[in-house]
GROMACS .gro file of N, CA and C in nm:
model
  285
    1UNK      N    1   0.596  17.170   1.161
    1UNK     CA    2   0.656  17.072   1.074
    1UNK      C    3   0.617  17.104   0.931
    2UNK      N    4   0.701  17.118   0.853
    2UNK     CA    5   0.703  17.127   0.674
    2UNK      C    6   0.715  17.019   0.599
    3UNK      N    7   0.610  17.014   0.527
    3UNK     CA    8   0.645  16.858   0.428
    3UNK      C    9   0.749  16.933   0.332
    4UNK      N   10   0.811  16.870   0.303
    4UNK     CA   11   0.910  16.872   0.226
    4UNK      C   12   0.968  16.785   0.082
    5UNK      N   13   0.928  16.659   0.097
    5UNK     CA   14   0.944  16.609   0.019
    5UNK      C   15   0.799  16.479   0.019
    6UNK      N   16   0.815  16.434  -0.153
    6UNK     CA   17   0.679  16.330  -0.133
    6UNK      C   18   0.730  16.189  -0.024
    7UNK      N   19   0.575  16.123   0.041
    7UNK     CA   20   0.597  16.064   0.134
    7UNK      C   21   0.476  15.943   0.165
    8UNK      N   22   0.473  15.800   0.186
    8UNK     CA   23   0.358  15.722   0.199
    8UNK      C   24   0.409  15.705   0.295
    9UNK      N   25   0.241  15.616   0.348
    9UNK     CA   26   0.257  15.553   0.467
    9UNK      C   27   0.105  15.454   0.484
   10UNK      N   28   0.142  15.363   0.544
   10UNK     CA   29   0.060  15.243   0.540
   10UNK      C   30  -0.002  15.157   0.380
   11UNK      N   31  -0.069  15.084   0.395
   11UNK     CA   32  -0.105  14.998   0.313
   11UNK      C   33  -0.277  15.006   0.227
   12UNK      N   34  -0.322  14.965   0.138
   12UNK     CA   35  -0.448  14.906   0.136
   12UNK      C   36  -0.535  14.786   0.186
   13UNK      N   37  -0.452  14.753   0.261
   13UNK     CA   38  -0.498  14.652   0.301
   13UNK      C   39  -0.618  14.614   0.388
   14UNK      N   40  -0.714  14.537   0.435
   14UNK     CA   41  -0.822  14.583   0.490
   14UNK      C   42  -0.794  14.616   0.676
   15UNK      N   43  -0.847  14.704   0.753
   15UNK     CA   44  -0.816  14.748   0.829
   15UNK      C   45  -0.735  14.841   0.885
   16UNK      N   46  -0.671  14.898   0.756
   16UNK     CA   47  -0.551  15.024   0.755
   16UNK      C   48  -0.537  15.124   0.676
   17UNK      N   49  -0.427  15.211   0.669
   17UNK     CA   50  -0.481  15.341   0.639
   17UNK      C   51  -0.423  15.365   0.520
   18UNK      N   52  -0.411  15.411   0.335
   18UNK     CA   53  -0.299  15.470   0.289
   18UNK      C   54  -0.289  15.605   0.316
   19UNK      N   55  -0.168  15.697   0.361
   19UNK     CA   56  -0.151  15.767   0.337
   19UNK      C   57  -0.054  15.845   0.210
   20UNK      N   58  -0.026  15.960   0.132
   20UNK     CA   59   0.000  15.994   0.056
   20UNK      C   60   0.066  16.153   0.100
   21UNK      N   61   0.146  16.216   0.057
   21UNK     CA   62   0.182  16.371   0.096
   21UNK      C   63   0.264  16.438  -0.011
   22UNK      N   64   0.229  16.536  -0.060
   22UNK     CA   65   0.325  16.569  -0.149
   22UNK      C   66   0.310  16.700  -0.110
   23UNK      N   67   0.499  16.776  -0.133
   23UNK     CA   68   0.495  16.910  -0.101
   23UNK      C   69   0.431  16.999  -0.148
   24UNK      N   70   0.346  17.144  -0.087
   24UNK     CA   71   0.271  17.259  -0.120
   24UNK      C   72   0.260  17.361  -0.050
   25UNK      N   73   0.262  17.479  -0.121
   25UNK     CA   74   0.264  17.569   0.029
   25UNK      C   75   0.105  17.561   0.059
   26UNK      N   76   0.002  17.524   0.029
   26UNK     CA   77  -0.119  17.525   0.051
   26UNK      C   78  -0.098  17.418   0.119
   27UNK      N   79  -0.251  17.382   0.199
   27UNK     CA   80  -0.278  17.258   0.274
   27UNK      C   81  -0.387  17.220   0.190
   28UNK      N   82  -0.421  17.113   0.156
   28UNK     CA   83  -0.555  17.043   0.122
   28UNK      C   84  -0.530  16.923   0.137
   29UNK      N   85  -0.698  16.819   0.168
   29UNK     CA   86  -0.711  16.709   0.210
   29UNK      C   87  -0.782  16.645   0.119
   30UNK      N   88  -0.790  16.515   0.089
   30UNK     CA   89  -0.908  16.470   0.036
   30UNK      C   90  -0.903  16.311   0.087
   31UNK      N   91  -0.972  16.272   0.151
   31UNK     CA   92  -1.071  16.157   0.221
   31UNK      C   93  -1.144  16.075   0.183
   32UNK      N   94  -1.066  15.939   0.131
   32UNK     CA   95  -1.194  15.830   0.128
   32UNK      C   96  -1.171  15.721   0.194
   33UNK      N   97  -1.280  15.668   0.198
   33UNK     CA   98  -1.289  15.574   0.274
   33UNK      C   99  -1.391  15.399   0.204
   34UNK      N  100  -1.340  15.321   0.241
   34UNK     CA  101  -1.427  15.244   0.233
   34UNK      C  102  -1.562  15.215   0.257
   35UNK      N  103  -1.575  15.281   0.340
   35UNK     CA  104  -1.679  15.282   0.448
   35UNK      C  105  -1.729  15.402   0.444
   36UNK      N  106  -1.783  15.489   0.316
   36UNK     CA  107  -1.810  15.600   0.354
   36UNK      C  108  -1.877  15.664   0.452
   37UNK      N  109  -1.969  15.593   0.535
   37UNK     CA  110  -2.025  15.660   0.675
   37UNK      C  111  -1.919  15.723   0.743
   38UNK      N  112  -1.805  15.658   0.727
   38UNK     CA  113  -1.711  15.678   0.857
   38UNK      C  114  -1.597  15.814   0.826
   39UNK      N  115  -1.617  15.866   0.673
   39UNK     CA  116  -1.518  15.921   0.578
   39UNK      C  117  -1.465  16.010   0.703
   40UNK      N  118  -1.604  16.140   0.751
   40UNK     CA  119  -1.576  16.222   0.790
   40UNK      C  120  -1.562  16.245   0.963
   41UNK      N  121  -1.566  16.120   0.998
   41UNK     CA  122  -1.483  16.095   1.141
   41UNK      C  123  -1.327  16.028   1.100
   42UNK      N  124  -1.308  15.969   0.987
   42UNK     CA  125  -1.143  15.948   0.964
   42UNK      C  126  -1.064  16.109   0.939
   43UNK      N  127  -1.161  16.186   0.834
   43UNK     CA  128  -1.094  16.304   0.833
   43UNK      C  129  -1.077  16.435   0.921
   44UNK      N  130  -1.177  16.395   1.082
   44UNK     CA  131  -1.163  16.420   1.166
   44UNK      C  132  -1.031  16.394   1.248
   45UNK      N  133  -0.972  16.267   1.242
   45UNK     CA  134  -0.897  16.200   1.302
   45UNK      C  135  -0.756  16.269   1.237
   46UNK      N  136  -0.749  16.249   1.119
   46UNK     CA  137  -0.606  16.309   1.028
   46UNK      C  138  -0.561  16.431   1.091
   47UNK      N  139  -0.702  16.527   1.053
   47UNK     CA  140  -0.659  16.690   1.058
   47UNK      C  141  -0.646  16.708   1.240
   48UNK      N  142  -0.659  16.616   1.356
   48UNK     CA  143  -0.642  16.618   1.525
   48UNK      C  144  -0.511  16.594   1.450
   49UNK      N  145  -0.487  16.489   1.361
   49UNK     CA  146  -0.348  16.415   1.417
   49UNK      C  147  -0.218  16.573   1.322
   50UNK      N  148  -0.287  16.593   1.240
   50UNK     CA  149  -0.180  16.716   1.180
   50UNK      C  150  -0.174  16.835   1.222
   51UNK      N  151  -0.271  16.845   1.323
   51UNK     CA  152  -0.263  17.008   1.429
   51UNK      C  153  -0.158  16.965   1.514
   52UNK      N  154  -0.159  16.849   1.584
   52UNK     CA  155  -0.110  16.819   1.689
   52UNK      C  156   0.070  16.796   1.667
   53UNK      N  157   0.080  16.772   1.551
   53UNK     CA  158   0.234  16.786   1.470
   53UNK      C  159   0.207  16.936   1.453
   54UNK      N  160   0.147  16.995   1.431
   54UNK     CA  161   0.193  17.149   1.337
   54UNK      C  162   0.207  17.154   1.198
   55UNK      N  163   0.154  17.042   1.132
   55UNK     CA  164   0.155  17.033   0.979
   55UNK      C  165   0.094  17.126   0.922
   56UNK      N  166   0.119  17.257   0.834
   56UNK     CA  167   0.040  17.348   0.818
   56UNK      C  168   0.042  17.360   0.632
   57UNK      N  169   0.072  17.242   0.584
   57UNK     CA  170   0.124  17.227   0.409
   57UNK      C  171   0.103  17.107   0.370
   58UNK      N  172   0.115  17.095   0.270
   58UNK     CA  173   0.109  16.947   0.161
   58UNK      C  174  -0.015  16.934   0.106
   59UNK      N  175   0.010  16.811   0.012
   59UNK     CA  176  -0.106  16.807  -0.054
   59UNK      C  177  -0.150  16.616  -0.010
   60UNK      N  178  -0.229  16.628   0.106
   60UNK     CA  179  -0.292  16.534   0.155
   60UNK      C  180  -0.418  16.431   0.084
   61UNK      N  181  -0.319  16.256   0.071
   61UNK     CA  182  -0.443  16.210   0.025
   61UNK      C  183  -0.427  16.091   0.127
   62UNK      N  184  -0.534  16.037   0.116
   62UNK     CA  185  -0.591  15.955   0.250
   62UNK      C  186  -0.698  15.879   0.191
   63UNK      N  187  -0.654  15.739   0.210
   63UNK     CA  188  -0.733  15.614   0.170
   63UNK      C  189  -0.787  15.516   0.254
   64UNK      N  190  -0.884  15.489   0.322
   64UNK     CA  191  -0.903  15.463   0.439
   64UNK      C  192  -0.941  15.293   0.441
   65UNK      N  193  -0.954  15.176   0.459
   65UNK     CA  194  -0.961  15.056   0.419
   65UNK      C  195  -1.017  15.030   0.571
   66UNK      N  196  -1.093  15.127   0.659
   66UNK     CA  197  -1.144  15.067   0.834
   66UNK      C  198  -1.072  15.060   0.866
   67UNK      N  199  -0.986  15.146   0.910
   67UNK     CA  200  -0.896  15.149   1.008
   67UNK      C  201  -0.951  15.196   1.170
   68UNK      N  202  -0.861  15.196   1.233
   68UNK     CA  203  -0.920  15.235   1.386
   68UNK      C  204  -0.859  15.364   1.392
   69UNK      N  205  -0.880  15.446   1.497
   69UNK     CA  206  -0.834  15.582   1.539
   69UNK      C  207  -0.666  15.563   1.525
   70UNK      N  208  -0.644  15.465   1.638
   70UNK     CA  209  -0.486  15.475   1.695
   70UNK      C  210  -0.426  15.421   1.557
   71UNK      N  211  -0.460  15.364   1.440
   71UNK     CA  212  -0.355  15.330   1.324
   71UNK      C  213  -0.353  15.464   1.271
   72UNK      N  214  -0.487  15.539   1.229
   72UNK     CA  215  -0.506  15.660   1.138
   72UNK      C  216  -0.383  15.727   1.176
   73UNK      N  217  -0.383  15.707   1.281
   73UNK     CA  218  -0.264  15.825   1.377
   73UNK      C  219  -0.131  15.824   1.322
   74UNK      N  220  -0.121  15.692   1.363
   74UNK     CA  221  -0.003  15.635   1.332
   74UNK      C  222   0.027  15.638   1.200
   75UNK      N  223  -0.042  15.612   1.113
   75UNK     CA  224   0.034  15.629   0.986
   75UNK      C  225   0.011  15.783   0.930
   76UNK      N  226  -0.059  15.879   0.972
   76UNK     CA  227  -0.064  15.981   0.950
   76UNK      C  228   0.061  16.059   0.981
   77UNK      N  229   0.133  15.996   1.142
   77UNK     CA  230   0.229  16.054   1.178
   77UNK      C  231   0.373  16.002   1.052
   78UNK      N  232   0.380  15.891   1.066
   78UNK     CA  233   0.456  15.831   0.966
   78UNK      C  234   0.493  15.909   0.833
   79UNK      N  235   0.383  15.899   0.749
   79UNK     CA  236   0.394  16.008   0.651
   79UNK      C  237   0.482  16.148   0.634
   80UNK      N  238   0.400  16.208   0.777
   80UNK     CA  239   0.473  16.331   0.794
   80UNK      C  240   0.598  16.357   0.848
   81UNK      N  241   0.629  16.276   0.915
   81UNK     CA  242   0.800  16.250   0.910
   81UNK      C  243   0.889  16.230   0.820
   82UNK      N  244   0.835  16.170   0.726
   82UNK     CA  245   0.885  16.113   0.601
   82UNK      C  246   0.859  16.265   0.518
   83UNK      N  247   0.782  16.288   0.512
   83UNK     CA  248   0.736  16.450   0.434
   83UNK      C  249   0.862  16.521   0.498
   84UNK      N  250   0.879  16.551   0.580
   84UNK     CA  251   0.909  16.653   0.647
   84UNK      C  252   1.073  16.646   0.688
   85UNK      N  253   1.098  16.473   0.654
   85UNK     CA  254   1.288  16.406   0.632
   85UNK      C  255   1.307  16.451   0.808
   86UNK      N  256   1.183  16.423   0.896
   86UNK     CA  257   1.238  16.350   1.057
   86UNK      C  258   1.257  16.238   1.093
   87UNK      N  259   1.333  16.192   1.192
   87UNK     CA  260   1.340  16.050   1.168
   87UNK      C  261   1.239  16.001   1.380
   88UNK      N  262   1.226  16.119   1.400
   88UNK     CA  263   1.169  16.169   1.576
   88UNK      C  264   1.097  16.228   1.566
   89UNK      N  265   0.981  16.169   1.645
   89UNK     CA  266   0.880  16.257   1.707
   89UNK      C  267   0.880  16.327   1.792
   90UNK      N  268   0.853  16.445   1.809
   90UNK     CA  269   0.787  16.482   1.945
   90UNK      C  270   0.714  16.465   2.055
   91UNK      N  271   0.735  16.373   2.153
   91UNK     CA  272   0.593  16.268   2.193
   91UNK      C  273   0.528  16.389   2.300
   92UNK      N  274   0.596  16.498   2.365
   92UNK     CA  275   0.489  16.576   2.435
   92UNK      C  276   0.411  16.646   2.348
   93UNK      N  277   0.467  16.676   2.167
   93UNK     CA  278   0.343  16.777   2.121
   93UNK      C  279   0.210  16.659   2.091
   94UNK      N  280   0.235  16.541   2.100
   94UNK     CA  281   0.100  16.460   2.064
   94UNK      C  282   0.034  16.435   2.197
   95UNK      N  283   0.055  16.431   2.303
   95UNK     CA  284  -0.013  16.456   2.457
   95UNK      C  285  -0.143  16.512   2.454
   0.00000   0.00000   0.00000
């Protein structure tokens, strides 16, 4: 999957995730969190959830407000659909 165009997803709100994507042929991430203990198990969670798409580009930002695993996901996936102008997932490549 190619990001393609810029793309959000989720909120600031407490318990959820922002995400951010803008097109690059590079990949980079950058991770915060509210909660900084938790930064680098959220940015654990992103980069499972963007292997598992095949996201191999963009310029990744990620705002974390305590979210749980299964939202990170979810709005991680969100994003990159939107990046990438899909409107479908793949549900066996996330298995």
């Amino acid at each position: 999957m190619k990001i393609c165009e810029p793309a959000v997803a989720g909120t600031f709100e407490s318990s959820d995730l922002f995400v951010e994507v803008e097109p690059s042929e590079e990949f980079t991430l950058k991770v915060s969190s509210s909660a900084t203990q938790f930064r680098d198990a959220v940015e654990l969670q992103v980069r499972a959830t963007l292997d598992k798409l095949a996201v191999g580009n963009g310029k990744w930002v990620i705002a974390d407000s305590g979210a749980l695993d299964c939202i990170i996901s979810a709005r991680v996936q969100a994003a990159a659909l939107r990046g990438a102008q899909q409107s479908a997932l793949n549900w066996e490549e996330l298995v």
